[in-house]
């Protein structure tokens, strides 16, 4: 009887220890994650930096591979003419075409494209009667594209003038035969409002740190930049194109490529400029879509990692981070609700000293998170564009306080819709965000 009691006690002790370790990992995840990305970014800078980041060459016209710049467009009358005009009149490349997928637009998008076709002979368009989503439009356009490379380009996005030439420097060598896609460095155009300036810091953090870190560790990548990525068309065909019922085609295709052993590349020297949401409701809708897309690819691939971890070892760090991120989001929401309820209870019963202690402990924890996040952002701003964006460091506190709160909320809110998508009830239909002409 005594031995049975000891066995139960030891089992309880080990169980309690395991639970404490799990809780400690979840509590420290944001802090350790920031330090991890910080170290990874430095590793990329000192050990992984490719000569093509700075030492790219101009290809003569006869050696330029054909590129199809594909623009999925749904009610883009505000920006489409500016974007097409820029693409034809400013790019340092000759062998390319522009293919616009007019995805069930009900505004003047079609009329604008047809008018511009008289001016630009290399502009083609495909009319899709019913809006079935960006991925659906891409899959149709992929088989009409003349180029062996396809550049995804959103209707409100303009790449730098040398973008196509720099992109091709990642494909032209023998060592690049397994490169599936090259994704560029996002930059924010509309920085006039506080949200725009804050997202400048955020995109620098995501692109400048996380993608550098993932590339430095094992040539993995959580997501391409949907607004501007150059794909090798054959690799799109090899994985069956884009998944049409997913919330984010860029996250989904990046995982699909890596599951077949293809290699994604990040090109920090290729810059493209894009519009970002300028209101909190629009920003929240965007982040909900991103969160749902991330959960969908996690659910899609979870069995592959559980049953074949060694085969997926090069993408394992990416999967582990995604797993911890989803679990931490639920942990954050549950513990935050418990903390608020506990503080309200102490307030009702008059335990003001406990309220003070709870607030102080929370303040200390948030301070550690702020320090870790600040180091991540500082490294990102220094590495990106050789420190040109350091002036936006003042907006880092808004990023860390606001966006770290938004991310777990969106993950929790979209978990059930993501599960429905995996079960076959997803829809790829989309609505373009509100656009604003930058020229006007």
CSV table of C-alpha atoms in Angstrom, one decimal:
chain,number,residue,atom,x,y,z
A,1,UNK,CA,0.0,0.0,0.0
A,2,UNK,CA,2.8,2.4,0.9
A,3,UNK,CA,4.5,1.6,-2.4
A,4,UNK,CA,1.4,2.4,-4.3
A,5,UNK,CA,1.1,5.7,-2.5
A,6,UNK,CA,4.8,6.6,-3.3
A,7,UNK,CA,4.2,5.7,-7.0
A,8,UNK,CA,1.1,8.0,-7.1
A,9,UNK,CA,3.1,10.8,-5.4
A,10,UNK,CA,6.0,10.5,-7.9
A,11,UNK,CA,3.6,10.5,-10.8
A,12,UNK,CA,1.9,13.6,-9.5
A,13,UNK,CA,5.3,15.2,-9.0
A,14,UNK,CA,6.4,14.5,-12.5
A,15,UNK,CA,3.1,15.6,-13.9
A,16,UNK,CA,3.2,18.8,-12.0
A,17,UNK,CA,6.8,19.4,-13.1
A,18,UNK,CA,5.9,18.8,-16.7
A,19,UNK,CA,3.0,21.2,-16.4
A,20,UNK,CA,5.2,23.9,-14.9
A,21,UNK,CA,7.8,23.5,-17.7
A,22,UNK,CA,5.0,23.8,-20.3
A,23,UNK,CA,3.6,26.9,-18.6
A,24,UNK,CA,7.1,28.4,-18.4
A,25,UNK,CA,7.8,27.8,-22.1
A,26,UNK,CA,4.5,29.5,-23.0
A,27,UNK,CA,5.2,32.5,-20.7
A,28,UNK,CA,8.6,33.0,-22.1
A,29,UNK,CA,7.7,32.3,-25.7
A,30,UNK,CA,7.4,35.9,-26.8
A,31,UNK,CA,10.7,36.8,-25.1
A,32,UNK,CA,12.7,33.8,-26.3
A,33,UNK,CA,11.2,34.1,-29.8
A,34,UNK,CA,12.4,37.7,-30.1
A,35,UNK,CA,15.9,36.8,-29.1
A,36,UNK,CA,15.8,33.8,-31.5
A,37,UNK,CA,14.9,36.1,-34.4
A,38,UNK,CA,17.5,38.6,-33.3
A,39,UNK,CA,20.3,35.9,-33.3
A,40,UNK,CA,19.0,34.5,-36.6
A,41,UNK,CA,19.1,37.9,-38.3
A,42,UNK,CA,22.7,38.4,-37.1
A,43,UNK,CA,23.6,35.0,-38.4
A,44,UNK,CA,22.2,35.9,-41.8
A,45,UNK,CA,24.2,39.1,-41.8
A,46,UNK,CA,27.6,37.6,-40.9
A,47,UNK,CA,27.3,34.0,-42.3
A,48,UNK,CA,24.6,33.8,-44.9
A,49,UNK,CA,24.6,37.0,-46.8
A,50,UNK,CA,24.6,36.2,-50.5
A,51,UNK,CA,26.7,38.1,-53.0
A,52,UNK,CA,23.6,38.5,-55.1
A,53,UNK,CA,22.1,40.7,-52.4
A,54,UNK,CA,24.5,43.5,-53.5
A,55,UNK,CA,26.5,42.2,-56.5
A,56,UNK,CA,23.8,41.5,-59.1
A,57,UNK,CA,24.4,41.8,-62.8
A,58,UNK,CA,22.4,43.3,-65.7
A,59,UNK,CA,21.4,40.6,-68.2
A,60,UNK,CA,21.6,41.4,-71.9
A,61,UNK,CA,18.2,41.3,-73.7
A,62,UNK,CA,19.0,38.1,-75.5
A,63,UNK,CA,19.7,36.3,-72.2
A,64,UNK,CA,16.7,37.7,-70.3
A,65,UNK,CA,14.2,34.9,-69.5
A,66,UNK,CA,10.5,35.7,-70.2
A,67,UNK,CA,8.6,37.0,-67.2
A,68,UNK,CA,4.8,37.3,-66.9
A,69,UNK,CA,3.8,40.0,-64.4
A,70,UNK,CA,0.5,38.7,-63.2
A,71,UNK,CA,-1.9,41.2,-61.5
A,72,UNK,CA,-5.1,39.7,-59.8
A,73,UNK,CA,-7.6,42.5,-59.8
A,74,UNK,CA,-11.0,42.8,-58.2
A,75,UNK,CA,-12.5,46.3,-58.2
A,76,UNK,CA,-9.2,48.0,-58.5
A,77,UNK,CA,-10.2,51.1,-60.5
A,78,UNK,CA,-8.4,53.5,-58.1
A,79,UNK,CA,-4.9,52.0,-58.5
A,80,UNK,CA,-4.8,49.8,-61.6
A,81,UNK,CA,-3.9,52.4,-64.1
A,82,UNK,CA,-1.1,53.8,-62.0
A,83,UNK,CA,0.4,50.4,-61.4
A,84,UNK,CA,0.2,49.2,-65.1
A,85,UNK,CA,1.7,52.5,-66.3
A,86,UNK,CA,4.6,52.2,-63.9
A,87,UNK,CA,5.3,48.6,-64.8
A,88,UNK,CA,5.6,49.4,-68.5
A,89,UNK,CA,7.4,52.7,-68.3
A,90,UNK,CA,9.9,52.3,-65.4
A,91,UNK,CA,11.2,48.7,-65.2
A,92,UNK,CA,14.8,47.9,-66.2
A,93,UNK,CA,13.9,44.8,-68.1
A,94,UNK,CA,12.8,44.1,-71.6
A,95,UNK,CA,11.5,40.5,-71.9
A,96,UNK,CA,8.2,40.6,-70.0
A,97,UNK,CA,4.5,41.0,-70.3
A,98,UNK,CA,1.7,42.1,-68.0
A,99,UNK,CA,-1.3,39.8,-67.5
A,100,UNK,CA,-4.2,41.2,-65.5
A,101,UNK,CA,-6.7,38.7,-64.1
A,102,UNK,CA,-9.9,40.7,-63.9
A,103,UNK,CA,-11.7,38.7,-61.2
A,104,UNK,CA,-15.3,39.6,-61.4
A,105,UNK,CA,-14.9,43.3,-61.0
A,106,UNK,CA,-18.1,45.4,-61.0
A,107,UNK,CA,-16.4,48.8,-61.2
A,108,UNK,CA,-14.4,50.4,-64.1
A,109,UNK,CA,-11.4,48.1,-63.8
A,110,UNK,CA,-12.2,46.3,-67.1
A,111,UNK,CA,-12.7,49.5,-69.1
A,112,UNK,CA,-9.4,51.0,-67.8
A,113,UNK,CA,-7.5,47.8,-68.8
A,114,UNK,CA,-9.0,47.8,-72.3
A,115,UNK,CA,-8.1,51.4,-72.8
A,116,UNK,CA,-4.5,50.8,-71.7
A,117,UNK,CA,-4.2,47.8,-74.0
A,118,UNK,CA,-4.2,50.3,-77.0
A,119,UNK,CA,-1.2,52.0,-75.4
A,120,UNK,CA,0.8,48.9,-74.2
A,121,UNK,CA,0.8,46.0,-76.7
A,122,UNK,CA,2.3,43.6,-74.1
A,123,UNK,CA,-0.7,44.1,-71.8
A,124,UNK,CA,-3.1,41.2,-71.8
A,125,UNK,CA,-6.2,40.5,-69.7
A,126,UNK,CA,-8.4,37.6,-68.8
A,127,UNK,CA,-12.0,38.3,-67.8
A,128,UNK,CA,-13.3,36.0,-65.0
A,129,UNK,CA,-17.0,36.4,-64.7
A,130,UNK,CA,-17.4,35.4,-61.1
A,131,UNK,CA,-15.1,36.3,-58.2
A,132,UNK,CA,-13.7,33.1,-56.9
A,133,UNK,CA,-10.6,34.4,-55.2
A,134,UNK,CA,-7.0,35.5,-55.8
A,135,UNK,CA,-5.7,31.9,-55.9
A,136,UNK,CA,-8.3,30.9,-58.5
A,137,UNK,CA,-7.4,33.9,-60.6
A,138,UNK,CA,-3.7,32.9,-60.4
A,139,UNK,CA,-4.3,29.3,-61.4
A,140,UNK,CA,-6.2,30.4,-64.5
A,141,UNK,CA,-3.6,33.0,-65.4
A,142,UNK,CA,-0.7,30.6,-64.8
A,143,UNK,CA,-1.7,28.5,-67.9
A,144,UNK,CA,-2.1,31.6,-70.1
A,145,UNK,CA,1.2,33.1,-69.0
A,146,UNK,CA,3.9,33.2,-71.7
A,147,UNK,CA,6.7,33.5,-69.2
A,148,UNK,CA,8.6,30.7,-67.6
A,149,UNK,CA,8.7,32.9,-64.5
A,150,UNK,CA,5.6,34.5,-63.0
A,151,UNK,CA,5.8,37.7,-60.8
A,152,UNK,CA,2.8,38.0,-58.6
A,153,UNK,CA,2.1,41.8,-58.3
A,154,UNK,CA,-0.8,43.2,-56.4
A,155,UNK,CA,-2.8,46.0,-58.0
A,156,UNK,CA,-1.5,48.6,-55.5
A,157,UNK,CA,2.1,47.4,-55.5
A,158,UNK,CA,5.1,48.8,-57.5
A,159,UNK,CA,8.5,47.1,-57.5
A,160,UNK,CA,11.7,49.1,-57.7
A,161,UNK,CA,13.0,49.7,-61.2
A,162,UNK,CA,15.7,47.1,-61.1
A,163,UNK,CA,13.5,44.5,-59.4
A,164,UNK,CA,13.1,42.0,-62.3
A,165,UNK,CA,16.8,42.1,-63.1
A,166,UNK,CA,17.7,41.5,-59.4
A,167,UNK,CA,15.1,38.7,-59.2
A,168,UNK,CA,16.6,36.9,-62.1
A,169,UNK,CA,20.0,36.8,-60.5
A,170,UNK,CA,18.6,34.3,-58.1
A,171,UNK,CA,17.6,31.9,-60.9
A,172,UNK,CA,20.3,32.0,-63.5
A,173,UNK,CA,23.0,29.8,-61.9
A,174,UNK,CA,23.3,26.0,-61.8
A,175,UNK,CA,23.0,26.1,-58.0
A,176,UNK,CA,19.6,27.7,-58.4
A,177,UNK,CA,17.9,24.9,-60.2
A,178,UNK,CA,15.9,23.9,-57.0
A,179,UNK,CA,14.8,27.5,-56.2
A,180,UNK,CA,11.0,27.6,-56.4
A,181,UNK,CA,10.4,31.3,-55.7
A,182,UNK,CA,12.2,34.5,-54.6
A,183,UNK,CA,10.3,36.9,-52.4
A,184,UNK,CA,11.1,40.5,-52.1
A,185,UNK,CA,11.5,43.1,-49.3
A,186,UNK,CA,8.2,44.9,-48.4
A,187,UNK,CA,8.2,48.6,-48.0
A,188,UNK,CA,5.2,50.8,-47.0
A,189,UNK,CA,4.2,53.6,-49.4
A,190,UNK,CA,1.4,55.3,-47.4
A,191,UNK,CA,3.3,56.5,-44.3
A,192,UNK,CA,1.3,59.7,-43.7
A,193,UNK,CA,-0.7,58.3,-40.8
A,194,UNK,CA,0.3,56.8,-37.5
A,195,UNK,CA,-0.8,53.3,-38.6
A,196,UNK,CA,1.3,53.5,-41.8
A,197,UNK,CA,4.4,54.5,-39.9
A,198,UNK,CA,3.9,51.8,-37.4
A,199,UNK,CA,3.5,49.1,-40.1
A,200,UNK,CA,6.7,50.3,-41.6
A,201,UNK,CA,8.4,49.2,-38.4
A,202,UNK,CA,6.3,45.9,-38.4
A,203,UNK,CA,7.1,44.9,-42.0
A,204,UNK,CA,10.8,45.7,-41.4
A,205,UNK,CA,10.6,43.4,-38.4
A,206,UNK,CA,8.8,40.6,-40.2
A,207,UNK,CA,10.9,40.7,-43.4
A,208,UNK,CA,14.1,42.0,-42.0
A,209,UNK,CA,14.4,39.6,-39.1
A,210,UNK,CA,12.1,36.6,-39.4
A,211,UNK,CA,12.8,35.8,-43.1
A,212,UNK,CA,16.5,36.4,-42.6
A,213,UNK,CA,16.5,34.1,-39.6
A,214,UNK,CA,14.6,31.4,-41.4
A,215,UNK,CA,16.9,31.6,-44.4
A,216,UNK,CA,20.0,31.5,-42.2
A,217,UNK,CA,18.9,28.5,-40.2
A,218,UNK,CA,17.9,26.0,-43.0
A,219,UNK,CA,16.6,27.8,-46.1
A,220,UNK,CA,13.0,27.6,-44.9
A,221,UNK,CA,10.4,30.3,-45.1
A,222,UNK,CA,7.0,30.6,-43.4
A,223,UNK,CA,5.4,32.7,-46.1
A,224,UNK,CA,6.2,34.4,-49.4
A,225,UNK,CA,5.3,38.1,-49.8
A,226,UNK,CA,2.0,37.8,-51.6
A,227,UNK,CA,2.2,41.3,-53.0
A,228,UNK,CA,5.4,40.7,-54.9
A,229,UNK,CA,7.1,37.3,-55.4
A,230,UNK,CA,8.8,35.8,-58.5
A,231,UNK,CA,7.8,32.2,-59.0
A,232,UNK,CA,9.4,29.6,-61.3
A,233,UNK,CA,6.3,28.5,-63.2
A,234,UNK,CA,7.3,24.8,-63.3
A,235,UNK,CA,7.3,24.6,-59.5
A,236,UNK,CA,3.8,26.1,-59.4
A,237,UNK,CA,2.6,23.4,-61.7
A,238,UNK,CA,4.5,20.7,-59.7
A,239,UNK,CA,2.4,21.4,-56.6
A,240,UNK,CA,-0.9,21.7,-58.5
A,241,UNK,CA,-1.0,25.5,-58.3
A,242,UNK,CA,-2.4,27.6,-55.5
A,243,UNK,CA,-4.9,26.1,-53.0
A,244,UNK,CA,-8.1,27.9,-54.0
A,245,UNK,CA,-10.0,27.6,-50.7
A,246,UNK,CA,-7.3,29.0,-48.5
A,247,UNK,CA,-7.4,32.4,-46.8
A,248,UNK,CA,-3.8,33.3,-47.8
A,249,UNK,CA,-2.4,31.8,-51.0
A,250,UNK,CA,1.1,33.1,-50.3
A,251,UNK,CA,1.5,31.2,-47.0
A,252,UNK,CA,0.0,28.1,-48.4
A,253,UNK,CA,2.1,27.9,-51.6
A,254,UNK,CA,5.3,28.5,-49.6
A,255,UNK,CA,4.6,25.5,-47.4
A,256,UNK,CA,3.6,23.4,-50.4
A,257,UNK,CA,6.8,24.2,-52.1
A,258,UNK,CA,8.9,23.2,-49.1
A,259,UNK,CA,7.0,20.0,-48.6
A,260,UNK,CA,8.2,18.8,-52.0
A,261,UNK,CA,11.8,19.8,-51.3
A,262,UNK,CA,11.9,23.1,-53.2
A,263,UNK,CA,14.0,26.0,-51.8
A,264,UNK,CA,12.5,29.5,-51.2
A,265,UNK,CA,14.7,32.5,-51.3
A,266,UNK,CA,14.5,35.9,-49.7
A,267,UNK,CA,15.9,38.9,-51.6
A,268,UNK,CA,16.4,41.8,-49.2
A,269,UNK,CA,17.9,43.9,-52.0
A,270,UNK,CA,14.7,43.7,-54.1
A,271,UNK,CA,12.3,46.3,-52.7
A,272,UNK,CA,8.6,46.7,-53.6
A,273,UNK,CA,6.3,49.4,-52.3
A,274,UNK,CA,2.8,48.6,-51.2
A,275,UNK,CA,-0.2,50.2,-49.5
A,276,UNK,CA,-1.2,49.2,-46.0
A,277,UNK,CA,-4.5,49.5,-44.1
A,278,UNK,CA,-4.9,53.0,-42.6
A,279,UNK,CA,-7.8,52.3,-40.3
A,280,UNK,CA,-8.0,49.8,-37.4
A,281,UNK,CA,-11.1,47.9,-38.8
A,282,UNK,CA,-9.3,47.4,-42.1
A,283,UNK,CA,-6.1,46.3,-40.3
A,284,UNK,CA,-8.0,43.9,-38.2
A,285,UNK,CA,-9.6,42.3,-41.3
A,286,UNK,CA,-6.2,41.9,-42.8
A,287,UNK,CA,-4.7,40.3,-39.7
A,288,UNK,CA,-7.7,37.9,-39.4
A,289,UNK,CA,-7.0,36.7,-42.9
A,290,UNK,CA,-3.3,36.2,-42.2
A,291,UNK,CA,-4.0,34.4,-38.9
A,292,UNK,CA,-6.5,32.1,-40.6
A,293,UNK,CA,-4.1,31.3,-43.4
A,294,UNK,CA,-1.3,30.5,-40.9
A,295,UNK,CA,-3.6,28.1,-39.0
A,296,UNK,CA,-4.8,26.5,-42.2
A,297,UNK,CA,-1.3,25.5,-43.4
A,298,UNK,CA,-0.5,24.3,-39.8
A,299,UNK,CA,-3.5,22.0,-39.8
A,300,UNK,CA,-2.8,20.9,-43.4
A,301,UNK,CA,0.7,19.8,-42.6
A,302,UNK,CA,0.6,18.7,-39.0
A,303,UNK,CA,0.4,15.0,-39.8
A,304,UNK,CA,3.5,15.2,-42.1
A,305,UNK,CA,5.6,16.6,-39.2
A,306,UNK,CA,4.2,14.2,-36.6
A,307,UNK,CA,4.7,11.0,-38.6
A,308,UNK,CA,7.7,12.0,-40.6
A,309,UNK,CA,9.8,14.4,-38.5
A,310,UNK,CA,13.1,13.4,-39.9
A,311,UNK,CA,11.9,13.8,-43.5
A,312,UNK,CA,10.7,17.3,-42.7
A,313,UNK,CA,13.6,18.2,-40.5
A,314,UNK,CA,14.6,21.2,-42.6
A,315,UNK,CA,11.1,22.7,-42.1
A,316,UNK,CA,10.8,21.5,-38.5
A,317,UNK,CA,11.8,24.8,-36.9
A,318,UNK,CA,9.2,26.6,-38.9
A,319,UNK,CA,6.5,24.1,-37.8
A,320,UNK,CA,7.5,24.2,-34.1
A,321,UNK,CA,7.3,28.0,-34.1
A,322,UNK,CA,3.9,27.9,-35.8
A,323,UNK,CA,2.7,25.4,-33.2
A,324,UNK,CA,4.0,27.4,-30.3
A,325,UNK,CA,2.5,30.6,-31.8
A,326,UNK,CA,-1.0,29.0,-32.0
A,327,UNK,CA,-0.9,27.5,-28.6
A,328,UNK,CA,0.5,30.7,-27.0
A,329,UNK,CA,-2.3,32.7,-28.6
A,330,UNK,CA,-4.9,30.6,-26.7
A,331,UNK,CA,-2.8,30.6,-23.6
A,332,UNK,CA,-2.5,34.4,-23.7
A,333,UNK,CA,-6.3,34.9,-24.2
A,334,UNK,CA,-7.2,32.5,-21.4
A,335,UNK,CA,-4.7,33.8,-18.9
A,336,UNK,CA,-5.6,37.4,-19.7
A,337,UNK,CA,-9.3,36.7,-19.1
A,338,UNK,CA,-8.4,34.9,-15.8
A,339,UNK,CA,-6.2,37.8,-14.7
A,340,UNK,CA,-8.9,40.4,-15.4
A,341,UNK,CA,-11.5,38.4,-13.5
A,342,UNK,CA,-9.1,37.8,-10.6
A,343,UNK,CA,-8.3,41.5,-10.3
A,344,UNK,CA,-12.1,42.3,-10.4
A,345,UNK,CA,-12.7,39.8,-7.6
A,346,UNK,CA,-9.9,41.3,-5.5
A,347,UNK,CA,-11.4,44.7,-6.2
A,348,UNK,CA,-14.8,43.6,-5.0
A,349,UNK,CA,-13.5,42.0,-1.8
A,350,UNK,CA,-11.1,44.9,-1.1
A,351,UNK,CA,-7.8,43.0,-1.5
A,352,UNK,CA,-6.1,46.1,-2.9
A,353,UNK,CA,-2.6,44.8,-2.0
A,354,UNK,CA,-3.1,41.8,-4.2
A,355,UNK,CA,-4.2,44.0,-7.0
A,356,UNK,CA,-1.0,46.1,-6.6
A,357,UNK,CA,1.1,42.9,-6.7
A,358,UNK,CA,-0.7,41.5,-9.7
A,359,UNK,CA,-0.2,44.8,-11.7
A,360,UNK,CA,3.5,45.0,-10.7
A,361,UNK,CA,4.2,41.4,-11.8
A,362,UNK,CA,2.4,42.0,-15.1
A,363,UNK,CA,4.4,45.2,-15.6
A,364,UNK,CA,7.7,43.4,-15.0
A,365,UNK,CA,6.8,40.7,-17.5
A,366,UNK,CA,5.7,43.2,-20.1
A,367,UNK,CA,8.9,45.1,-19.6
A,368,UNK,CA,11.0,42.0,-20.4
A,369,UNK,CA,8.8,41.5,-23.5
A,370,UNK,CA,9.4,45.1,-24.5
A,371,UNK,CA,13.1,44.8,-24.1
A,372,UNK,CA,13.3,41.6,-26.2
A,373,UNK,CA,11.0,43.1,-28.9
A,374,UNK,CA,12.9,46.3,-29.0
A,375,UNK,CA,16.2,44.4,-29.6
A,376,UNK,CA,14.5,42.5,-32.5
A,377,UNK,CA,13.1,45.7,-34.0
A,378,UNK,CA,16.4,47.6,-33.6
A,379,UNK,CA,18.3,44.8,-35.4
A,380,UNK,CA,15.7,44.8,-38.2
A,381,UNK,CA,15.9,48.6,-38.7
A,382,UNK,CA,19.7,48.5,-38.7
A,383,UNK,CA,19.9,45.6,-41.2
A,384,UNK,CA,17.1,46.8,-43.5
A,385,UNK,CA,18.2,49.3,-46.1
A,386,UNK,CA,21.4,49.9,-44.1
A,387,UNK,CA,19.6,51.7,-41.3
A,388,UNK,CA,17.6,54.1,-43.5
A,389,UNK,CA,14.4,53.4,-41.4
A,390,UNK,CA,15.9,54.0,-38.0
A,391,UNK,CA,13.8,57.2,-37.8
A,392,UNK,CA,10.7,55.0,-37.4
A,393,UNK,CA,12.1,53.4,-34.2
A,394,UNK,CA,10.0,55.9,-32.2
A,395,UNK,CA,6.9,54.0,-33.4
A,396,UNK,CA,8.2,50.6,-32.1
A,397,UNK,CA,6.3,50.8,-28.8
A,398,UNK,CA,3.0,51.1,-30.7
A,399,UNK,CA,4.0,48.0,-32.7
A,400,UNK,CA,4.9,46.0,-29.6
A,401,UNK,CA,1.9,47.0,-27.5
A,402,UNK,CA,-0.8,46.9,-30.2
A,403,UNK,CA,0.2,44.3,-32.7
A,404,UNK,CA,1.3,41.7,-30.1
A,405,UNK,CA,-2.3,42.1,-28.7
A,406,UNK,CA,-3.9,41.8,-32.1
A,407,UNK,CA,-2.1,38.7,-33.2
A,408,UNK,CA,-3.3,36.2,-30.5
A,409,UNK,CA,-6.8,37.7,-30.8
A,410,UNK,CA,-7.0,37.0,-34.5
A,411,UNK,CA,-5.5,33.5,-34.2
A,412,UNK,CA,-8.2,32.5,-31.6
A,413,UNK,CA,-11.0,34.2,-33.6
A,414,UNK,CA,-10.1,32.4,-36.8
A,415,UNK,CA,-9.3,29.0,-35.5
A,416,UNK,CA,-12.7,27.5,-36.1
A,417,UNK,CA,-13.0,29.0,-39.6
A,418,UNK,CA,-9.6,27.6,-40.4
A,419,UNK,CA,-10.8,24.1,-39.2
A,420,UNK,CA,-13.9,24.5,-41.5
A,421,UNK,CA,-11.6,25.2,-44.4
A,422,UNK,CA,-9.6,22.1,-43.8
A,423,UNK,CA,-12.8,20.1,-43.6
A,424,UNK,CA,-13.8,21.4,-47.1
A,425,UNK,CA,-16.0,24.3,-46.2
A,426,UNK,CA,-13.6,27.1,-47.1
A,427,UNK,CA,-14.0,29.8,-49.7
A,428,UNK,CA,-11.4,31.8,-51.6
A,429,UNK,CA,-13.5,34.7,-52.6
A,430,UNK,CA,-12.0,38.0,-51.7
A,431,UNK,CA,-12.7,41.7,-51.5
A,432,UNK,CA,-10.0,44.3,-52.2
A,433,UNK,CA,-9.2,46.7,-49.4
A,434,UNK,CA,-9.9,50.3,-49.8
A,435,UNK,CA,-7.4,51.9,-52.1
A,436,UNK,CA,-6.2,55.5,-52.3
A,437,UNK,CA,-4.4,57.0,-55.3
A,438,UNK,CA,-0.9,58.0,-54.3
A,439,UNK,CA,-0.6,60.4,-57.2
A,440,UNK,CA,-3.7,62.3,-56.3
